[in-house]
Every structure is written in structure tokens, then in C-alpha cells.
mmCIF file of C-alpha atoms and ligand atoms in Angstrom:
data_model
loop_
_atom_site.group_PDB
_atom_site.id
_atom_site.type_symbol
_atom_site.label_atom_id
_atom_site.label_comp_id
_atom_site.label_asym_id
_atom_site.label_seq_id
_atom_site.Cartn_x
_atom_site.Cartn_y
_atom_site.Cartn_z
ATOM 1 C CA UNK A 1 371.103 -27.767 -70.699
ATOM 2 C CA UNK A 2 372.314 -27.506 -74.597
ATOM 3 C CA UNK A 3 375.416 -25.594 -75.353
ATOM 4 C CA UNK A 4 376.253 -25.082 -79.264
ATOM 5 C CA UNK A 5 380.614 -24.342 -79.264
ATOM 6 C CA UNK A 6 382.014 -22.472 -81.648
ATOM 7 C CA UNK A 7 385.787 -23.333 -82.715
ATOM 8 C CA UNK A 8 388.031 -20.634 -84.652
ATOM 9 C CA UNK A 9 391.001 -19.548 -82.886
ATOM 10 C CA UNK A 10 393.777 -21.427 -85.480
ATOM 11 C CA UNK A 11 393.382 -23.460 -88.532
ATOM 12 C CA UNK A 12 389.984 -25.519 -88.095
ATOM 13 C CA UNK A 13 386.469 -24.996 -88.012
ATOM 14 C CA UNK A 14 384.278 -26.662 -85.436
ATOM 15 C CA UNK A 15 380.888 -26.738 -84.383
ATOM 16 C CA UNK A 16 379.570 -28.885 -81.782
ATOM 17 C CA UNK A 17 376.402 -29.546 -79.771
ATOM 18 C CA UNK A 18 376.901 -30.580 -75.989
ATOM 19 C CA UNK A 19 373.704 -31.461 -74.115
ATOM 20 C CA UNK A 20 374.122 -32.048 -70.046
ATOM 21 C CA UNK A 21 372.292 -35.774 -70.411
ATOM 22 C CA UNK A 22 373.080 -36.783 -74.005
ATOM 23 C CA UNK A 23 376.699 -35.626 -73.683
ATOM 24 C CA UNK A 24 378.165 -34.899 -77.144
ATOM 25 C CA UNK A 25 374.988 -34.931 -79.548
ATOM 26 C CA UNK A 26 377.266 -33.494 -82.846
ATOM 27 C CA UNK A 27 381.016 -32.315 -83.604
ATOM 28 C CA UNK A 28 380.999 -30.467 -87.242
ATOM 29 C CA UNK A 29 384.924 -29.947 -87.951
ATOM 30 C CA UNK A 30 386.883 -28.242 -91.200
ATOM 31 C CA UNK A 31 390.390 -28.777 -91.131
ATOM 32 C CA UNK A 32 392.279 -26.238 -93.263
ATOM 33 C CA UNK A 33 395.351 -28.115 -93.217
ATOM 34 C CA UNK A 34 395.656 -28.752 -96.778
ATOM 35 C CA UNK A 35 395.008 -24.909 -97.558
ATOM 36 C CA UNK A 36 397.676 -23.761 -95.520
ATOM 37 C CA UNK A 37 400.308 -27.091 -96.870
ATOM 38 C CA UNK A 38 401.848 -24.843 -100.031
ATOM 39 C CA UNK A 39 402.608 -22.202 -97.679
ATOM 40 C CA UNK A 40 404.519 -24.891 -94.798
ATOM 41 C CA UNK A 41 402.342 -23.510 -91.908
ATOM 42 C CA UNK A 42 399.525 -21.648 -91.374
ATOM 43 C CA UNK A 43 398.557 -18.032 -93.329
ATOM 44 C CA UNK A 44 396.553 -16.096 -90.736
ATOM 45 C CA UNK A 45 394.271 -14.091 -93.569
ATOM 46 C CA UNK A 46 393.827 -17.537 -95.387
ATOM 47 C CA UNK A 47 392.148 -19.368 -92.188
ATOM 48 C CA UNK A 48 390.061 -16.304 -91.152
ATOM 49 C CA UNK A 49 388.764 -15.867 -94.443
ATOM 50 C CA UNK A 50 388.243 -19.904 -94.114
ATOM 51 C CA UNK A 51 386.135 -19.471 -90.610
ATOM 52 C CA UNK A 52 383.940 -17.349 -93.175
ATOM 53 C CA UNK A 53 383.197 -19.878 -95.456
ATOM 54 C CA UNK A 54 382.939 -22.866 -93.619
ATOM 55 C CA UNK A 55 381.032 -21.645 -90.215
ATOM 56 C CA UNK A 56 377.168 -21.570 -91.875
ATOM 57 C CA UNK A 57 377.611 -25.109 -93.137
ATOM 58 C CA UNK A 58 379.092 -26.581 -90.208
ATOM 59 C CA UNK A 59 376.320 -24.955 -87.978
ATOM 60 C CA UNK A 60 373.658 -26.328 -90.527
ATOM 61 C CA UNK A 61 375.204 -29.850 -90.059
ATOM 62 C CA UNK A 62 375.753 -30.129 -86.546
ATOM 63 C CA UNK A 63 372.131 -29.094 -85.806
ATOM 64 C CA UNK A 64 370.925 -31.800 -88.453
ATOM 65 C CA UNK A 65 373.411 -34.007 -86.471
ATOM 66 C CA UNK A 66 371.764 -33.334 -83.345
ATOM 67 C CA UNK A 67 368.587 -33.472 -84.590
ATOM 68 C CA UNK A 68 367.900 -29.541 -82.992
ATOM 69 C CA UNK A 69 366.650 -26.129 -83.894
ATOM 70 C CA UNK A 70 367.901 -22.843 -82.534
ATOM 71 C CA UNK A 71 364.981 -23.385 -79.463
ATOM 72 C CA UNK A 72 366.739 -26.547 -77.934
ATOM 73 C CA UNK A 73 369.814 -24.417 -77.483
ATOM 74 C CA UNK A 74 370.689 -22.610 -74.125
ATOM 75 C CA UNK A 75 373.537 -21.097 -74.673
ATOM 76 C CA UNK A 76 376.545 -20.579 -77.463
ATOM 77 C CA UNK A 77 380.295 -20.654 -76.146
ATOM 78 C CA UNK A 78 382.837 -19.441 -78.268
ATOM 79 C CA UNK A 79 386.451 -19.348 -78.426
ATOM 80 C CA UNK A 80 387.479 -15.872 -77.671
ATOM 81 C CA UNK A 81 391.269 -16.490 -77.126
ATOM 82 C CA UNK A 82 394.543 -17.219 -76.930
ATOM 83 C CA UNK A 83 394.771 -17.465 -81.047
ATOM 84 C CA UNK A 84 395.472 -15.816 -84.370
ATOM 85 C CA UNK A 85 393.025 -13.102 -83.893
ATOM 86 C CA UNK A 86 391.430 -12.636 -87.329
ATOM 87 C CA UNK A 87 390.384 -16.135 -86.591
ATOM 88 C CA UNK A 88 389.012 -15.178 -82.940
ATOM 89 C CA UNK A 89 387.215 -12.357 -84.443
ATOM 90 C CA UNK A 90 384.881 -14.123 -87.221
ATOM 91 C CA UNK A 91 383.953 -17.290 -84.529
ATOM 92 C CA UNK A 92 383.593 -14.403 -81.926
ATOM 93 C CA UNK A 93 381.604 -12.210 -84.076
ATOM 94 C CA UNK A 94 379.681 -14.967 -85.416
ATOM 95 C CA UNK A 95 378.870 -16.516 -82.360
ATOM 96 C CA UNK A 96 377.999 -13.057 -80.909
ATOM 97 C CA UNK A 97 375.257 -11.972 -83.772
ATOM 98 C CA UNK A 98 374.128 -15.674 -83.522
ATOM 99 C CA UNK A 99 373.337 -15.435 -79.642
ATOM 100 C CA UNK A 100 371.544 -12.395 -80.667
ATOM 101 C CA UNK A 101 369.073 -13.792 -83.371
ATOM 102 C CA UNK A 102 368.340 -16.672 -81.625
ATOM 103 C CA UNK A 103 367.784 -14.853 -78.009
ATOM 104 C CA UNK A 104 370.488 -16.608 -76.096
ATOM 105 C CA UNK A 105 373.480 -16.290 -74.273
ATOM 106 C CA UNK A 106 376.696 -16.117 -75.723
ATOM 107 C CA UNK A 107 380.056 -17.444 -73.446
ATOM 108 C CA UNK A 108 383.253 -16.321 -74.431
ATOM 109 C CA UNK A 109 385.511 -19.540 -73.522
ATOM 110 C CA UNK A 110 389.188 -19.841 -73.123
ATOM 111 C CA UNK A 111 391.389 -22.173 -75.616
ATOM 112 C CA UNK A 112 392.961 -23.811 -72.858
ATOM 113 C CA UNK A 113 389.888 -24.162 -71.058
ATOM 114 C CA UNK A 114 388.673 -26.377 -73.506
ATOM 115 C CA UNK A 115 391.517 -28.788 -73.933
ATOM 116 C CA UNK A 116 391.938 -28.989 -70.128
ATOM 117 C CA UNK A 117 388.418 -30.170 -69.526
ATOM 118 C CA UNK A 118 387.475 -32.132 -72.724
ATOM 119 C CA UNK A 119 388.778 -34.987 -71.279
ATOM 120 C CA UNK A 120 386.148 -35.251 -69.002
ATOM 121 C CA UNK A 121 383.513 -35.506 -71.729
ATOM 122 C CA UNK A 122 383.828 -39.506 -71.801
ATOM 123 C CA UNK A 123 385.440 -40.160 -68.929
ATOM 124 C CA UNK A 124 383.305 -40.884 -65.276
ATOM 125 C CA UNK A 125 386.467 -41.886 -63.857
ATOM 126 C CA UNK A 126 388.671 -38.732 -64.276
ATOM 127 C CA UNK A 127 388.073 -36.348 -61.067
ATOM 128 C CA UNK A 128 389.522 -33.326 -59.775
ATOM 129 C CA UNK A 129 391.916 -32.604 -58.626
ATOM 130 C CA UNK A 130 394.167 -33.818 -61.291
ATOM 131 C CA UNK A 131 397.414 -32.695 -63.079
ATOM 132 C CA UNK A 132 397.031 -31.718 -66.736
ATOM 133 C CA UNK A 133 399.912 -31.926 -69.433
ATOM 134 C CA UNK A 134 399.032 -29.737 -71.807
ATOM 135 C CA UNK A 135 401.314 -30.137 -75.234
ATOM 136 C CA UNK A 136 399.677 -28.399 -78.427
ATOM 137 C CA UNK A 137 401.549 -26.428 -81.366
ATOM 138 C CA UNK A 138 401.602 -23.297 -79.522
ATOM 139 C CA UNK A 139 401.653 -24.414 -75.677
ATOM 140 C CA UNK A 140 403.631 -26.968 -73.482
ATOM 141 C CA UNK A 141 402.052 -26.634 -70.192
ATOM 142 C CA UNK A 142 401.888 -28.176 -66.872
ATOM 143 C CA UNK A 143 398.721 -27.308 -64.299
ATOM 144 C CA UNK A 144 397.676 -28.250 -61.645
ATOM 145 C CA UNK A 145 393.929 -28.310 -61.748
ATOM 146 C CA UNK A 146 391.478 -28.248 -58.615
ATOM 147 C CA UNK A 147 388.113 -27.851 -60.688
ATOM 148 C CA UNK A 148 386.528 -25.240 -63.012
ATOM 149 C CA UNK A 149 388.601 -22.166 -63.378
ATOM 150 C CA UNK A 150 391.048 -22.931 -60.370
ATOM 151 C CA UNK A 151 394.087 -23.877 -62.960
ATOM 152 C CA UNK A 152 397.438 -23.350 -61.219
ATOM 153 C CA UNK A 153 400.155 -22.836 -63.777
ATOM 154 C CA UNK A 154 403.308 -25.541 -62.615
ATOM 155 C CA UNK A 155 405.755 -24.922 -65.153
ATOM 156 C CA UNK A 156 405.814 -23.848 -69.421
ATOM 157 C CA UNK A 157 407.454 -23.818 -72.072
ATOM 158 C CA UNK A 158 410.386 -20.915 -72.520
ATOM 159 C CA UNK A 159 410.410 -20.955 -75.621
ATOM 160 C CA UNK A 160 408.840 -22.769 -78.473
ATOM 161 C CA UNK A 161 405.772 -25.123 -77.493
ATOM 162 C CA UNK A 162 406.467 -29.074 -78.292
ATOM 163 C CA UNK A 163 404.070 -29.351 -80.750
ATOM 164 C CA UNK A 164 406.050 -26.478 -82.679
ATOM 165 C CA UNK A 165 409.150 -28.222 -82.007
ATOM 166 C CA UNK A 166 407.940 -31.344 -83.970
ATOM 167 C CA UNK A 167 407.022 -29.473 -86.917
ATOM 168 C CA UNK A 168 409.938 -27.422 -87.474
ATOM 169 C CA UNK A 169 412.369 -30.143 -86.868
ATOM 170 C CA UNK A 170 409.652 -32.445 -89.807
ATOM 171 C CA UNK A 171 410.054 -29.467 -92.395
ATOM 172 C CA UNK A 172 413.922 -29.642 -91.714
ATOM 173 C CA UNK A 173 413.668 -33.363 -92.628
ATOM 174 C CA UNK A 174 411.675 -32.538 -95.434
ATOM 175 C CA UNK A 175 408.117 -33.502 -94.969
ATOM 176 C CA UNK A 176 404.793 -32.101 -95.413
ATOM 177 C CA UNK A 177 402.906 -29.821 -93.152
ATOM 178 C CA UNK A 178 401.755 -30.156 -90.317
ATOM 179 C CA UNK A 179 404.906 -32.171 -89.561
ATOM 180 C CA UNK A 180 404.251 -33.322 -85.759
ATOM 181 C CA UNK A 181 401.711 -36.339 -87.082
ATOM 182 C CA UNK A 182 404.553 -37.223 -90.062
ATOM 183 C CA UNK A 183 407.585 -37.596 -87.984
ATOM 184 C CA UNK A 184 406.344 -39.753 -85.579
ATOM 185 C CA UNK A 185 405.156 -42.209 -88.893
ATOM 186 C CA UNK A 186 408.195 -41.509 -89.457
ATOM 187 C CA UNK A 187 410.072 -42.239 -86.268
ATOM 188 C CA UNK A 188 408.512 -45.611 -85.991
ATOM 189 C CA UNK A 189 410.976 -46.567 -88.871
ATOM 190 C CA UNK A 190 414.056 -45.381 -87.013
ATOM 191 C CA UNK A 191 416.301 -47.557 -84.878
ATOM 192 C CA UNK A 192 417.712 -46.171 -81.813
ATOM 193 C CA UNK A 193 420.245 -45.008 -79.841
ATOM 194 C CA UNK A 194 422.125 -44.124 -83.839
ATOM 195 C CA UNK A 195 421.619 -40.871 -82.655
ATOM 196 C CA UNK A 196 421.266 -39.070 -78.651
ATOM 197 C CA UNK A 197 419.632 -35.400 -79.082
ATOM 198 C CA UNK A 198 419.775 -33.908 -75.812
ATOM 199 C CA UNK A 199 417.353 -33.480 -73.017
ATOM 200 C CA UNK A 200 416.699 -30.183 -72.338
ATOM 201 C CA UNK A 201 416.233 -28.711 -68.631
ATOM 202 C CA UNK A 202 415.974 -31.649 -66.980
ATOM 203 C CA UNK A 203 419.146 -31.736 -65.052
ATOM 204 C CA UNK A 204 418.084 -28.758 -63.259
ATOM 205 C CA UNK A 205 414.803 -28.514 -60.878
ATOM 206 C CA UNK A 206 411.462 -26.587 -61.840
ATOM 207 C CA UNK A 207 409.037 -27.418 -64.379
ATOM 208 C CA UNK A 208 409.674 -25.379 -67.439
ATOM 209 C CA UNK A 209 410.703 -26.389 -70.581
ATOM 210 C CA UNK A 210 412.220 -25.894 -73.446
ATOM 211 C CA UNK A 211 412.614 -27.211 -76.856
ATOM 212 C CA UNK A 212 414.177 -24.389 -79.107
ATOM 213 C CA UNK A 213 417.553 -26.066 -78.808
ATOM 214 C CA UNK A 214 415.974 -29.612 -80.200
ATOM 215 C CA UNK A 215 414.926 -28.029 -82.920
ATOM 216 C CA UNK A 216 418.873 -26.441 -83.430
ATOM 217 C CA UNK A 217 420.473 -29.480 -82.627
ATOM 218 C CA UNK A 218 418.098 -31.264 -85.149
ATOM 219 C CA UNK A 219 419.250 -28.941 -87.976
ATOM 220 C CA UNK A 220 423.063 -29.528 -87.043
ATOM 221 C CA UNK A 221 422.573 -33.120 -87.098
ATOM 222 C CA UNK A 222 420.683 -33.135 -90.301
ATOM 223 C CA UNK A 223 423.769 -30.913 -91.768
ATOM 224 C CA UNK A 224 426.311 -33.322 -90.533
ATOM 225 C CA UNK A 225 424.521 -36.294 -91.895
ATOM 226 C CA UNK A 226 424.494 -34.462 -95.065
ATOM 227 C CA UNK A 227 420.531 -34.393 -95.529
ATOM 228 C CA UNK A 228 419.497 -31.038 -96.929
ATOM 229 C CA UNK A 229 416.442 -31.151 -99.707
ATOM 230 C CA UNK A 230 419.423 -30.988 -102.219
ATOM 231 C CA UNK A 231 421.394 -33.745 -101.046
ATOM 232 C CA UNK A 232 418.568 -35.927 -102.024
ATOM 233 C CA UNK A 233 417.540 -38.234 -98.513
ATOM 234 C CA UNK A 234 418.897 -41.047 -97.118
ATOM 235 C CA UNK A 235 415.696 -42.523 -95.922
ATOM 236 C CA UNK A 236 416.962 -44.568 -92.485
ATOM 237 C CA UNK A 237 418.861 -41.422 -91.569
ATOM 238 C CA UNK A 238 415.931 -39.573 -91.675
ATOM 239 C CA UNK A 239 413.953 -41.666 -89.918
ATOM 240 C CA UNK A 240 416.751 -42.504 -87.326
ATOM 241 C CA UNK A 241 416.994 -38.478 -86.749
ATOM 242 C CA UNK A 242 413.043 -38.760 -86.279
ATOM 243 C CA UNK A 243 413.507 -41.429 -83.891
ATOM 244 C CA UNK A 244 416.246 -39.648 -81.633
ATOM 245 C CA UNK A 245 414.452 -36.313 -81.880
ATOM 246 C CA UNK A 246 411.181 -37.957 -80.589
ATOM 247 C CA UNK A 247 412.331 -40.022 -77.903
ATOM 248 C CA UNK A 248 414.003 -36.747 -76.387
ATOM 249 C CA UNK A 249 410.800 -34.923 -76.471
ATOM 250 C CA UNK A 250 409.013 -37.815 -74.857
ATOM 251 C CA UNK A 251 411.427 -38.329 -72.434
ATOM 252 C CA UNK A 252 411.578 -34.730 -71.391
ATOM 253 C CA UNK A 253 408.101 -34.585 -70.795
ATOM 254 C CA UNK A 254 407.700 -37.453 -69.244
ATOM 255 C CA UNK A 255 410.898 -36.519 -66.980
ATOM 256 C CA UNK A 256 408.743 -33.272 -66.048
ATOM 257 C CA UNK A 257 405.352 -34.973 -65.717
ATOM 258 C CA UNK A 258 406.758 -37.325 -62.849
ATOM 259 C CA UNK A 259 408.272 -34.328 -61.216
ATOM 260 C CA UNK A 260 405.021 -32.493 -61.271
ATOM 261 C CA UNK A 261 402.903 -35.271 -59.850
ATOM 262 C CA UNK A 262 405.187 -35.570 -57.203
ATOM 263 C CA UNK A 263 404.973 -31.751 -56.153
ATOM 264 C CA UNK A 264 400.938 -31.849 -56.681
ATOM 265 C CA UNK A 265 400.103 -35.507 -55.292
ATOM 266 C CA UNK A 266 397.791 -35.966 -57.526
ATOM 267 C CA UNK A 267 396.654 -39.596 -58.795
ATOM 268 C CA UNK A 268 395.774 -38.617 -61.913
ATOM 269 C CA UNK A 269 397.750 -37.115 -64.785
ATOM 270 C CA UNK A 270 395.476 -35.854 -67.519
ATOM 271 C CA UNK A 271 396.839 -34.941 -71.181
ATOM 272 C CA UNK A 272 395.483 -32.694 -73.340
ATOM 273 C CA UNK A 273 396.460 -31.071 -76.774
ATOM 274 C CA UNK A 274 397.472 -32.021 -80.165
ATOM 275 C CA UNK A 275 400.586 -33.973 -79.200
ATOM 276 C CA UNK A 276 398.951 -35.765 -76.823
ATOM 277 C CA UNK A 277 397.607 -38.284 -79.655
ATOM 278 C CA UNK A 278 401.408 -39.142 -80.079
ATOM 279 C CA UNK A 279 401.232 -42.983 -79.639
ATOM 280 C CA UNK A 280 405.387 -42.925 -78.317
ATOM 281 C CA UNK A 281 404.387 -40.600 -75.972
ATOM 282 C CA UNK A 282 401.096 -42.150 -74.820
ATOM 283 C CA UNK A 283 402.668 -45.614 -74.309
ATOM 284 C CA UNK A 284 405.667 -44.270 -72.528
ATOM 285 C CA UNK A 285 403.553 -42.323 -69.990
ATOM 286 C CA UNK A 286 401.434 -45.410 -69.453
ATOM 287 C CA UNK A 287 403.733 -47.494 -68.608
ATOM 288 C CA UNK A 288 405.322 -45.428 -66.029
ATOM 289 C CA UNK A 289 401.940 -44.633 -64.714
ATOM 290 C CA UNK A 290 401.076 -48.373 -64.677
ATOM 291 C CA UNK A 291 404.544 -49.008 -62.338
ATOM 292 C CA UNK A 292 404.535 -45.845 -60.194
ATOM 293 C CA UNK A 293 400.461 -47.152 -59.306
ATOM 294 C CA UNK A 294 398.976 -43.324 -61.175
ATOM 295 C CA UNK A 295 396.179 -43.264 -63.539
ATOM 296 C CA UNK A 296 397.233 -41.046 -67.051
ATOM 297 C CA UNK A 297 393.873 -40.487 -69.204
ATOM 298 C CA UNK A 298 393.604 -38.949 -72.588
ATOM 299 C CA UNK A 299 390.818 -37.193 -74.415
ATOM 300 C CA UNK A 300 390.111 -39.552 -77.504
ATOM 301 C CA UNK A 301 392.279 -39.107 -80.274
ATOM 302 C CA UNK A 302 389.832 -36.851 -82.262
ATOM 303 C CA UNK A 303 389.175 -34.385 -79.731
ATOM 304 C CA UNK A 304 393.384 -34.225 -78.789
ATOM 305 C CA UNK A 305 393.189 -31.274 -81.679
ATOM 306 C CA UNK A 306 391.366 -27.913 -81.563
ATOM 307 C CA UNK A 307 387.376 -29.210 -82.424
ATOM 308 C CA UNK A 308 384.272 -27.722 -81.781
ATOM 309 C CA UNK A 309 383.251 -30.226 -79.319
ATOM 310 C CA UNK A 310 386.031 -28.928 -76.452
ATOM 311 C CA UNK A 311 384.342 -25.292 -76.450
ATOM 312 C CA UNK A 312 380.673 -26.741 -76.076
ATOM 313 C CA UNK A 313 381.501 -28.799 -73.396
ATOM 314 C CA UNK A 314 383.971 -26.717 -71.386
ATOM 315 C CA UNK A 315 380.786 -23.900 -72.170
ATOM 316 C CA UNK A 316 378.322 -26.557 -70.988
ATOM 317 C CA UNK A 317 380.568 -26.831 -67.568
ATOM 318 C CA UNK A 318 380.742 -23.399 -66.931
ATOM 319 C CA UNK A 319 376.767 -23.029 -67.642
ATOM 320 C CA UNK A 320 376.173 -25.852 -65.283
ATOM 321 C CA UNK A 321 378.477 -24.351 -62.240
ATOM 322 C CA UNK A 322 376.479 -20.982 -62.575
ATOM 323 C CA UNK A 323 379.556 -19.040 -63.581
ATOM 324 C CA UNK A 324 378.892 -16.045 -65.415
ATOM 325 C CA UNK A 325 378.186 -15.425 -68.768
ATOM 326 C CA UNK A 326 378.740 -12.403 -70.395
ATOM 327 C CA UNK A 327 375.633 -11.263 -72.059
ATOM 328 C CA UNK A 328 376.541 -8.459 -73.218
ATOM 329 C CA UNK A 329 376.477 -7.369 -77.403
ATOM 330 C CA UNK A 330 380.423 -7.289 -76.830
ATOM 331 C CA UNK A 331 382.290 -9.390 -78.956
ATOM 332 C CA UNK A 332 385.419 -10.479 -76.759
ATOM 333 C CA UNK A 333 388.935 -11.808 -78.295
ATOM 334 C CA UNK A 334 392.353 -12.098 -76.949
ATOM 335 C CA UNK A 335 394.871 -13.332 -78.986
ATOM 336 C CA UNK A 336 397.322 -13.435 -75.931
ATOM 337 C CA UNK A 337 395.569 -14.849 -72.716
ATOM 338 C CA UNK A 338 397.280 -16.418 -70.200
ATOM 339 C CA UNK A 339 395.097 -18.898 -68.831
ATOM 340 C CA UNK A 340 395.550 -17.993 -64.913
ATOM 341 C CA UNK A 341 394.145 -14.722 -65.449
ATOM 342 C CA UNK A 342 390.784 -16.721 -66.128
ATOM 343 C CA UNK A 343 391.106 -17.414 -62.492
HETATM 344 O O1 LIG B 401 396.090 -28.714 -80.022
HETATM 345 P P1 LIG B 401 396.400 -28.522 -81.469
HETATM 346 O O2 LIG B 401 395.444 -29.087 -82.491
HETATM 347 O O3 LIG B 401 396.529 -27.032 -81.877
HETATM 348 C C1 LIG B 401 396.988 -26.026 -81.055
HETATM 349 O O4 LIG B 401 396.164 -25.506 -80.242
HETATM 350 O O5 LIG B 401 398.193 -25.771 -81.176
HETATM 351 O O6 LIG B 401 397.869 -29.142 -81.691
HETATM 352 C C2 LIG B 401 398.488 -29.177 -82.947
HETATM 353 C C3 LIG B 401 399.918 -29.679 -82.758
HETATM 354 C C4 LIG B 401 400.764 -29.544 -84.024
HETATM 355 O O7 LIG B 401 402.014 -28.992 -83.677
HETATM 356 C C5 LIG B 401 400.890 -30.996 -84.499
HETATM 357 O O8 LIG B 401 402.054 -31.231 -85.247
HETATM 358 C C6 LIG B 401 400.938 -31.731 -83.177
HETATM 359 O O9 LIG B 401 399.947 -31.070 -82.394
HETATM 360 N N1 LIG B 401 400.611 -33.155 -83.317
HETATM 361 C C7 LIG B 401 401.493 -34.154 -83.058
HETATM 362 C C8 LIG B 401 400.817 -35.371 -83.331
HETATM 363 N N2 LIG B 401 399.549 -35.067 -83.752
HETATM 364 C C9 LIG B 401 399.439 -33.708 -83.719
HETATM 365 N N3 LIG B 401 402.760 -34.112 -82.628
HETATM 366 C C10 LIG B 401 403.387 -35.289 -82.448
HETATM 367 N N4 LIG B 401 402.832 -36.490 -82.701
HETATM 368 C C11 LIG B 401 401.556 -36.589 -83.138
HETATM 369 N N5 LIG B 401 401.010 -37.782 -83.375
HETATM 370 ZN ZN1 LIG B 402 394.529 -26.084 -79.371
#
């Protein structure tokens, strides 16, 4: 079976090709991240008016990738939610009319969905049941997941999502957009222990989380340390700040991920999401994983951010299982959609 995936539902533009022997045969991806820079985060109307542009000639060159025509493929998942829904609408809309001309299905497919399974693509050894850390700009999530669409929320964020977290607390040190990737370049700079930013609900049990507060207590400690874009930087400071404001997320996460295995049993910890490619957090998590006798596993670092290739597959998965498509000419987005009502 061939699944074509259709990626809209933020600020890039993928288009992949997912084939049940071949595995991933193409992954066509637009960031819009320099668009939206000028603006310090992401302009709704911009990137749906981007999904426009962009979708015909990634579709061209992931079939030329693939070496395929419209016959070779069974079936077209698209992200239909959670996202900015301007976004949701053109992939949906175009995947939709697409599915249509062509005489196929079309699978609406849950955000989520995709970053929870794409780890699977290149990894034999991953197997459910496994517990998923899912950190991305707009989610921090823990699940526990038994296989395809049982996903059993553990604990979330209360507030803002980790990913969001870094990039507030980068523009408050003053660099560019998207600021998650730039403060932890930064952060490698910093020394530690100059500065101890708090961790935040981990002296009390549960899984939730929340990361508003770093984000306060970064701006208090970047006013006391007299760092505002008009008192021109003091570079170690900065990157000191960076340091201490990383190393709190980390450890919070990593605080929570130890709890969670330890409720679920699991022997795997799988994490998915944009701030999984963080290399702090990623060698933190493998070390306790190597001590406490656990397997962690990661999506490769190019499929850790929204990309085409995460909808294809997780479509591909769902085709193979015999779960239902929706072929109806309905053209399906939610911009808020809690994963567990998938279930
Ligand atoms: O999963 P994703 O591409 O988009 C959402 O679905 O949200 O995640 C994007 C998020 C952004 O907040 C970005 O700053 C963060 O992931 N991110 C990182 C790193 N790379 C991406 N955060 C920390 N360290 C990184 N290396
Ligand atoms: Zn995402």
C-alpha cells in the first residue's frame, strides 16, 4: 500500500510518499520560517496563503522523488487538526479535491497522531506498548500508548507547551525566531549553576506541567541582570541565562518522564516533537535510560518537526490496520482536538 501525506496545520509545507515495503519513498518540505521571522512568530493568514503556493510544487516533487503517478497511490492522509485552521483548511481542502480527481481515498489524520507514531518509521526495535513524550511548540504531553489509536493521556502541560516556553524566553534574550533551536546554540556557551531557574511542579505528584512561570522568571532575571535590547548584551550573561533556563526545562521533563515510566512499566520511552531534537535533552534522557536499564528512541532529527512524512506514515498505519477512512466529499478540520477523543 502507497499513502501520499499532506502536511499544513502550522508553518511548513510537506508532502510525503509512504509505501508499506519501501518505507519512506519521498518527504517534499517548505519551511516558512523565514516569512514569518519579521513578524517574531508565526502570522496565521501569511502561512495559509503559503500552503497555497507551495502545495502543487511539493506534490510535483515528491512524486518525481518517488518515481510515481497518481495510479501507484492508495490513499491520501491529511492533517485535519489540532492547528491554525486557515492552514488545516487549504491541506484539507486540497487533499480532499485531490482524492477526488485521482479516485482515491482521502484520511483525515490527527497532528499528534503523526508525531506519536513517526518514530516507528525507521525503527524495528520500537514496539508497543511504549510511553511517548511528546514536547512541540504548542504541546508538552505525556501518553501512554498501547498501539494505533489507544493513546492514554498521563499528564500535559497547564499552561504554555515547552517548545513555546523556549521561544519566548529566546525573544526575551533577544534572538531570532523560532528561538527554541537558538537558545540551546546558545546555552552550550553558558556555564552553570551562575544562575538556578526553578523547577516547576515537580515537588508535587501527577504528571502535568508547566512552564509559564520559566518563562516569568526568565524575564525577571534578564531585568535584574540588566539585559533588555537597549542595554546592549552582555554576551556570557545571556548565554549563562540560556544555560539555567534549559537545564530546568530538561530536568523537569526528565523528572516527569521517570515518574511516568514508573506508573506505565513500560521499557520504552519514545520522544516525539520539535524539542525532542534538543541535543541537552536527548543526552540527559539517555543517560538515565542507559542506568535505570530503559530504552529512549527518537524519530531522526528531521522528522522531530511537523513534515509531510509523519502524516503518510501514521495514514499508511491506519490503512494497514483496516481502520476507517472517511470517504466522504467532506473536508474535515479541527483546530482544537484533543487527541483522546481519536480514541
Ligand atoms: O513539533 P514542532 O515542529 O511544531 C509544533 O507542532 O509545535 O515543534 C516546534 C517547536 C518550536 O517551539 C521550536 O522552538 C522547538 O520545537 N525546537 C526546539 C529545538 N528545535 C526545535 N526547542 C529546543 N531545542 C531545540 N533544539
Ligand atoms: Zn507538530
Amino acid at each position: 500500500m502507497r499513502v501520499l501525506g499532506i502536511e499544513t496545520s502550522c508553518d511548513e509545507t510537506g508532502v510525503a510518499i509512504c509505501d508499506s515495503e519501501h518505507g519512506l519513498m519521498a518527504n517534499a518540505l517548505f519551511s516558512q520560517v523565514a516569512e514569518h521571522a519579521e513578524y517574531g512568530g508565526v502570522v496565521p493568514e501569511l502561512a495559509s496563503r503559503d500552503h497555497v503556493r507551495k502545495l502543487v510544487p511539493l506534490l510535483k516533487e515528491a512524486l518525481a522523488e518517488a518515481n510515481c503517478t497518481a495510479a501507484d497511490i492508495d490513499a491520501i492522509a491529511y492533517t485535519s487538526g489540532p492547528g491554525l485552521m486557515g492552514a488545516l483548511l487549504v491541506g484539507a481542502s486540497f487533499a480532499r479535491s485531490l482524492a477526488y480527481g485521482w479516485d482515491c481515498r482521502a484520511m483525515p489524520v490527527h497532528h499528534l497522531e503523526g508525531h506519536l507514531l513517526v518514530p516507528l518509521l525507521d525503527s524495528n526495535d520500537i514496539q508497543f506498548p511504549f510511553t511517548a513524550l511528546l514536547v512541540s511548540g504548542g504541546h508538552t504531553q505525556l501518553f501512554s500508548v498501547r498501539g494505533l489509536e489507544e493513546y492514554e493521556l498521563l499528564g500535559e502541560s497547564l499552561d504554555d507547551a515547552a517548545g513555546e516556553a523556549f521561544d519566548k524566553t529566546a525573544k526575551l534574550l533577544g534572538l531570532p525566531y523560532p528561538g527554541g533551536p537558538e537558545l540551546a546554540k546558545l546555552a552550550e556557551a553558558g556555564t552553570a549553576g551562575v544562575y538556578k531557574f526553578p523547577r516547576p511542579m515537580t515537588n508535587r505528584p501527577g504528571l502535568d506541567f508547566s512552564f509559564s512561570g520559566l518563562k516569568t522568571f526568565a524575564r525577571t532575571t534578564i531585568q535584574q541582570a540588566r539585559l533588555t535590547e537597549q542595554q546592549s548584551g552582555n554576551e556570557q550573561a545571556k548565554a549563562d541565562i540560556a544555560q539555567a533556563f534549559q537545564e530546568a526545562v530538561v530536568d523537569t521533563l526528565l523528572i516527569k518522564c521517570k515518574r511516568a515510566m514508573q506508573l506505565t512499566g513500560h521499557q520504552q520511552l519514545v520522544v516525539a516533537g520539535g524539542v525532542g531534537a534538543n541535543r541537552e535533552l536527548r543526552a540527559r534522557l539517555q543517560t538515565w535510560a542507559t542506568e535505570a536499564n530503559l530504552q529512549v528512541a527518537y524519530p531522526r532529527i528531521d522528522l522531530c518537526t511537523d513534515n509531510g512524512a509523519m502524516i503518510a506514515y501514521a495514514g499508511l498505519r491506519r490503512l494497514e490496520a483496516g481502520m476507517p477512512t472517511s470517504n466522504d466529499l467532506g473536508i474535515h478540520a479541527r483546530a482544537r482536538w484533543p487527541l483522546a477523543e481519536r480514541v
